[in-house]
Short mmCIF file of C-alpha atoms in Angstrom, two decimals:
data_model
loop_
_atom_site.label_atom_id
_atom_site.label_comp_id
_atom_site.label_asym_id
_atom_site.label_seq_id
_atom_site.Cartn_x
_atom_site.Cartn_y
_atom_site.Cartn_z
CA UNK V 1 7.12 -1.53 -26.29
CA UNK V 2 7.12 1.65 -28.36
CA UNK V 3 4.75 4.53 -27.80
CA UNK V 4 1.32 4.23 -29.40
CA UNK V 5 0.64 6.13 -32.59
CA UNK V 6 -3.10 6.25 -31.86
CA UNK V 7 -5.06 6.66 -28.60
CA UNK V 8 -6.32 3.52 -26.90
CA UNK V 9 -10.08 3.07 -26.58
CA UNK V 10 -10.39 -0.14 -24.53
CA UNK V 11 -7.90 -0.54 -21.70
CA UNK V 12 -7.54 -3.34 -19.14
CA UNK V 13 -5.30 -3.03 -16.09
CA UNK V 14 -3.90 -6.13 -14.40
CA UNK V 15 -2.27 -4.34 -11.46
CA UNK V 16 -3.76 -1.95 -8.88
CA UNK V 17 -0.91 0.52 -9.24
CA UNK V 18 -1.20 0.49 -13.05
CA UNK V 19 -4.91 1.23 -12.67
CA UNK V 20 -4.04 4.26 -10.57
CA UNK V 21 -1.36 5.37 -13.03
CA UNK V 22 -3.82 5.02 -15.91
CA UNK V 23 -6.20 7.46 -14.25
CA UNK V 24 -3.32 9.84 -13.56
CA UNK V 25 -2.34 9.68 -17.23
CA UNK V 26 -5.80 10.51 -18.52
CA UNK V 27 -6.89 6.98 -19.44
CA UNK V 28 -9.61 6.64 -16.81
CA UNK V 29 -12.48 6.88 -19.28
CA UNK V 30 -10.86 4.20 -21.44
CA UNK V 31 -10.61 1.55 -18.72
CA UNK V 32 -13.08 -1.31 -19.14
CA UNK V 33 -11.73 -3.84 -16.62
CA UNK V 34 -9.13 -4.20 -13.90
CA UNK V 35 -7.70 -6.48 -11.25
CA UNK V 36 -8.97 -6.94 -7.71
CA UNK V 37 -7.82 -4.25 -5.25
CA UNK V 38 -7.97 -1.59 -7.96
CA UNK V 39 -9.67 0.77 -5.54
CA UNK V 40 -8.24 4.20 -6.35
CA UNK V 41 -9.65 6.49 -7.50
CA UNK V 42 -13.20 5.55 -6.51
CA UNK V 43 -14.23 5.25 -10.15
CA UNK V 44 -12.01 2.16 -10.39
CA UNK V 45 -14.35 0.29 -8.05
CA UNK V 46 -16.95 0.18 -10.84
CA UNK V 47 -14.69 -1.68 -13.27
CA UNK V 48 -15.19 -5.34 -14.10
CA UNK V 49 -12.67 -7.64 -12.37
CA UNK V 50 -10.59 -9.87 -14.61
CA UNK V 51 -7.67 -10.76 -12.34
CA UNK V 52 -6.72 -11.40 -8.71
CA UNK V 53 -3.82 -12.80 -6.69
CA UNK V 54 -4.56 -16.30 -8.04
CA UNK V 55 -4.21 -15.33 -11.69
CA UNK V 56 -5.97 -13.69 -14.62
CA UNK V 57 -9.19 -14.55 -16.46
CA UNK V 58 -7.57 -15.11 -19.82
CA UNK V 59 -10.71 -16.00 -21.77
CA UNK V 60 -12.63 -13.02 -20.44
CA UNK V 61 -9.80 -10.63 -21.27
CA UNK V 62 -9.69 -11.96 -24.83
CA UNK V 63 -13.47 -11.60 -25.12
CA UNK V 64 -13.33 -7.95 -24.02
CA UNK V 65 -11.01 -7.18 -26.97
CA UNK V 66 -8.81 -4.54 -25.33
CA UNK V 67 -6.46 -2.52 -27.49
CA UNK V 68 -4.17 -1.92 -24.50
CA UNK V 69 -3.34 -4.09 -21.49
CA UNK V 70 -1.44 -2.66 -18.53
CA UNK V 71 0.50 -5.19 -16.50
CA UNK V 72 3.16 -5.63 -13.82
CA UNK V 73 6.25 -7.52 -14.97
CA UNK V 74 6.97 -9.19 -11.64
CA UNK V 75 3.37 -9.44 -10.45
CA UNK V 76 1.40 -11.03 -13.29
CA UNK V 77 1.75 -14.70 -14.35
CA UNK V 78 4.34 -14.88 -17.16
CA UNK V 79 2.70 -17.79 -19.01
CA UNK V 80 -0.66 -16.04 -19.36
CA UNK V 81 0.98 -12.74 -20.25
CA UNK V 82 3.05 -14.46 -22.93
CA UNK V 83 -0.17 -15.95 -24.32
CA UNK V 84 -1.79 -12.52 -24.52
CA UNK V 85 1.22 -11.17 -26.37
CA UNK V 86 1.17 -14.15 -28.74
CA UNK V 87 -2.47 -13.36 -29.49
CA UNK V 88 -1.36 -9.91 -30.61
CA UNK V 89 -2.51 -7.78 -27.69
CA UNK V 90 -0.58 -4.61 -26.94
CA UNK V 91 0.83 -5.06 -23.42
CA UNK V 92 2.61 -2.30 -21.53
CA UNK V 93 4.47 -3.35 -18.38
CA UNK V 94 5.28 -1.38 -15.28
CA UNK V 95 8.88 -1.88 -14.22
CA UNK V 96 9.09 0.90 -11.64
CA UNK V 97 12.14 0.29 -9.48
CA UNK V 98 13.00 3.88 -8.66
CA UNK V 99 11.00 6.92 -7.61
CA UNK V 100 11.60 8.93 -10.82
CA UNK V 101 10.22 6.02 -12.87
CA UNK V 102 6.72 6.78 -11.60
CA UNK V 103 6.66 10.02 -13.59
CA UNK V 104 8.20 8.28 -16.58
CA UNK V 105 5.45 5.64 -16.55
CA UNK V 106 2.72 8.27 -16.35
CA UNK V 107 4.15 10.04 -19.40
CA UNK V 108 4.45 6.75 -21.22
CA UNK V 109 0.79 5.92 -20.57
CA UNK V 110 -0.17 9.44 -21.57
CA UNK V 111 0.87 8.60 -25.13
CA UNK V 112 -2.19 6.34 -25.27
CA UNK V 113 -4.62 9.03 -24.07
CA UNK V 114 -6.58 11.35 -26.34
CA UNK V 115 -4.11 14.04 -25.29
CA UNK V 116 -0.82 13.68 -23.39
CA UNK V 117 -1.35 16.96 -21.51
CA UNK V 118 -2.85 15.49 -18.34
CA UNK V 119 -0.04 12.95 -18.07
CA UNK V 120 2.60 15.57 -18.71
CA UNK V 121 1.18 17.81 -15.98
CA UNK V 122 0.84 14.93 -13.51
CA UNK V 123 4.43 13.87 -14.17
CA UNK V 124 5.67 17.44 -13.80
CA UNK V 125 3.85 17.89 -10.48
CA UNK V 126 5.21 14.61 -9.17
CA UNK V 127 8.80 15.39 -10.14
CA UNK V 128 8.65 18.82 -8.52
CA UNK V 129 7.26 17.50 -5.23
CA UNK V 130 9.72 14.61 -5.17
CA UNK V 131 12.61 17.03 -5.71
CA UNK V 132 11.40 19.19 -2.83
CA UNK V 133 11.19 16.24 -0.45
CA UNK V 134 14.55 14.90 -1.56
CA UNK V 135 16.22 18.26 -0.99
CA UNK V 136 14.59 18.67 2.42
CA UNK V 137 15.81 15.35 3.77
CA UNK V 138 19.06 14.69 1.89
CA UNK V 139 21.28 15.81 4.77
CA UNK V 140 19.27 14.40 7.67
CA UNK V 141 20.84 12.06 10.20
CA UNK V 142 20.40 8.39 9.38
CA UNK V 143 17.82 6.37 11.31
CA UNK V 144 17.99 2.57 11.47
CA UNK V 145 14.61 1.08 10.50
CA UNK V 146 12.88 -2.25 10.02
CA UNK V 147 9.99 -2.55 7.56
CA UNK V 148 7.73 -5.52 8.20
CA UNK V 149 5.77 -6.43 5.08
CA UNK V 150 3.98 -9.42 6.61
CA UNK V 151 3.69 -11.12 9.98
CA UNK V 152 3.48 -14.87 9.36
CA UNK V 153 5.97 -15.47 7.91
CA UNK V 154 7.75 -12.25 8.78
CA UNK V 155 9.02 -10.74 5.53
CA UNK V 156 10.99 -7.57 4.91
CA UNK V 157 12.80 -6.06 1.93
CA UNK V 158 16.43 -5.54 0.95
CA UNK V 159 17.79 -2.32 -0.51
CA UNK V 160 17.25 -1.85 -4.22
CA UNK V 161 13.75 -3.27 -4.13
CA UNK V 162 10.47 -1.45 -3.75
CA UNK V 163 9.65 0.37 -1.45
CA UNK V 164 13.09 0.93 0.15
CA UNK V 165 13.49 3.99 -2.07
CA UNK V 166 10.83 5.74 0.01
CA UNK V 167 12.76 5.23 3.24
CA UNK V 168 16.03 6.30 1.63
CA UNK V 169 14.62 9.71 0.71
CA UNK V 170 13.84 10.25 4.38
CA UNK V 171 17.25 9.19 5.63
CA UNK V 172 16.24 5.69 6.63
CA UNK V 173 18.92 3.03 7.01
CA UNK V 174 17.58 -0.47 6.33
CA UNK V 175 18.75 -3.05 8.88
CA UNK V 176 18.39 -5.76 6.20
CA UNK V 177 19.85 -3.66 3.38
CA UNK V 178 22.39 -6.24 2.23
CA UNK V 179 20.22 -9.33 2.31
CA UNK V 180 20.84 -11.60 -0.69
CA UNK V 181 17.11 -12.23 -1.11
CA UNK V 182 15.08 -9.25 -2.37
CA UNK V 183 12.27 -9.95 0.11
CA UNK V 184 13.85 -12.07 2.86
CA UNK V 185 11.99 -14.00 5.50
CA UNK V 186 13.38 -13.03 8.90
CA UNK V 187 12.83 -13.77 12.57
CA UNK V 188 12.18 -11.47 15.50
CA UNK V 189 15.56 -12.50 16.91
CA UNK V 190 17.30 -11.24 13.75
CA UNK V 191 15.52 -7.94 14.14
CA UNK V 192 16.63 -7.69 17.78
CA UNK V 193 20.27 -8.28 16.84
CA UNK V 194 20.15 -5.40 14.35
CA UNK V 195 18.67 -2.94 16.87
CA UNK V 196 16.27 -0.84 14.78
CA UNK V 197 15.41 2.59 16.12
CA UNK V 198 12.01 2.46 14.43
CA UNK V 199 9.74 -0.29 13.11
CA UNK V 200 7.26 0.17 10.28
CA UNK V 201 4.47 -2.15 9.25
CA UNK V 202 1.13 -2.05 7.50
CA UNK V 203 -2.33 -3.12 8.57
CA UNK V 204 -1.80 -6.26 6.49
CA UNK V 205 1.24 -7.15 8.59
CA UNK V 206 -0.53 -6.68 11.93
CA UNK V 207 2.46 -4.62 13.00
CA UNK V 208 1.81 -2.86 16.27
CA UNK V 209 3.45 -2.35 19.61
CA UNK V 210 1.80 -5.42 21.11
CA UNK V 211 3.53 -8.06 18.96
CA UNK V 212 6.91 -6.60 19.91
CA UNK V 213 6.25 -6.24 23.64
CA UNK V 214 8.16 -9.41 24.50
CA UNK V 215 11.29 -7.56 23.40
CA UNK V 216 10.83 -4.62 25.74
CA UNK V 217 14.25 -3.52 26.92
CA UNK V 218 15.97 -5.17 23.95
CA UNK V 219 14.94 -3.08 20.92
CA UNK V 220 15.26 0.73 20.87
CA UNK V 221 12.18 1.04 18.66
CA UNK V 222 10.04 -0.75 21.25
CA UNK V 223 11.54 1.01 24.25
CA UNK V 224 10.95 4.42 22.68
CA UNK V 225 7.49 3.53 21.32
CA UNK V 226 8.64 4.00 17.74
CA UNK V 227 6.50 1.28 16.13
CA UNK V 228 4.17 2.63 13.47
CA UNK V 229 1.57 1.46 10.99
CA UNK V 230 1.81 3.13 7.59
CA UNK V 231 -0.64 3.25 4.70
CA UNK V 232 0.17 0.20 2.57
CA UNK V 233 -1.49 1.58 -0.57
CA UNK V 234 0.67 4.70 -0.43
CA UNK V 235 3.85 2.81 0.38
CA UNK V 236 3.65 -0.40 -1.64
CA UNK V 237 2.19 0.95 -4.88
CA UNK V 238 4.52 3.01 -7.11
CA UNK V 239 2.09 5.81 -7.96
CA UNK V 240 1.81 9.57 -7.32
CA UNK V 241 0.49 8.71 -3.84
CA UNK V 242 4.01 7.48 -3.06
CA UNK V 243 4.63 11.13 -2.19
CA UNK V 244 2.17 10.72 0.68
CA UNK V 245 4.14 7.67 1.86
CA UNK V 246 7.36 9.68 1.79
CA UNK V 247 5.82 12.42 3.93
CA UNK V 248 4.40 9.86 6.36
CA UNK V 249 7.68 7.97 6.72
CA UNK V 250 9.75 11.14 6.96
CA UNK V 251 7.54 12.49 9.76
CA UNK V 252 8.00 9.29 11.75
CA UNK V 253 11.77 9.30 11.26
CA UNK V 254 11.83 12.89 12.45
CA UNK V 255 10.26 11.81 15.74
CA UNK V 256 13.24 9.52 16.29
CA UNK V 257 15.67 12.34 15.57
CA UNK V 258 13.84 14.60 18.02
CA UNK V 259 14.07 11.94 20.71
CA UNK V 260 17.79 11.61 20.07
CA UNK V 261 18.35 15.33 20.51
CA UNK V 262 16.25 15.39 23.68
CA UNK V 263 18.45 12.75 25.30
CA UNK V 264 21.81 14.16 24.21
#
């Protein structure tokens, strides 16, 4: 999709992270509807809901007559999205697969704002902070980690798929990096075999020390009390708040490195 030649006036977001990016790009006052879980910034909570995890309200979206629809290529139903495109709606997709792409998307959305200045500044700030974090941690010792996305079934993520890029900045080494599936279902026994030094989960995954206690004495992460809950909105949504996720993950990995040095 090429950049807009005129500012958008009626914008609908069909992904929480695209809602957040729209505000960052200066489109907040143009948003008229969004998907469930669009909860940041607080202003997004006032928007009408036209989509959720079960699908999108196609008829309502058409009735609202948006001149710009923001969507997630791998997260929104392809059949309904194809229908919206066939009806002539301007749809911009998020395809963020790398950390720098967050800034690129903000700038892209900024082309639809009354002025691109806010988006340009937000992208500049993000790139500068990302560069600082990358430089700080690029030579750190590797730490073997397991990221638990969900508990039942237990799902993780292979390298090359969001949000492994966050862990890589911090020197994390994914124990399921080479899995053929992008988001493989795994067992606790498979985790034990790979001996992670640290385990990450989110509140949605119910990841805490308790569910791993049966493996006391068999997993370094459990033995050293390196099982942490991270903010899922920061980590799983490719937005400027990803920087907060990087800082959070890097701090936790540093605790492992400190423990290593203390025992050497």
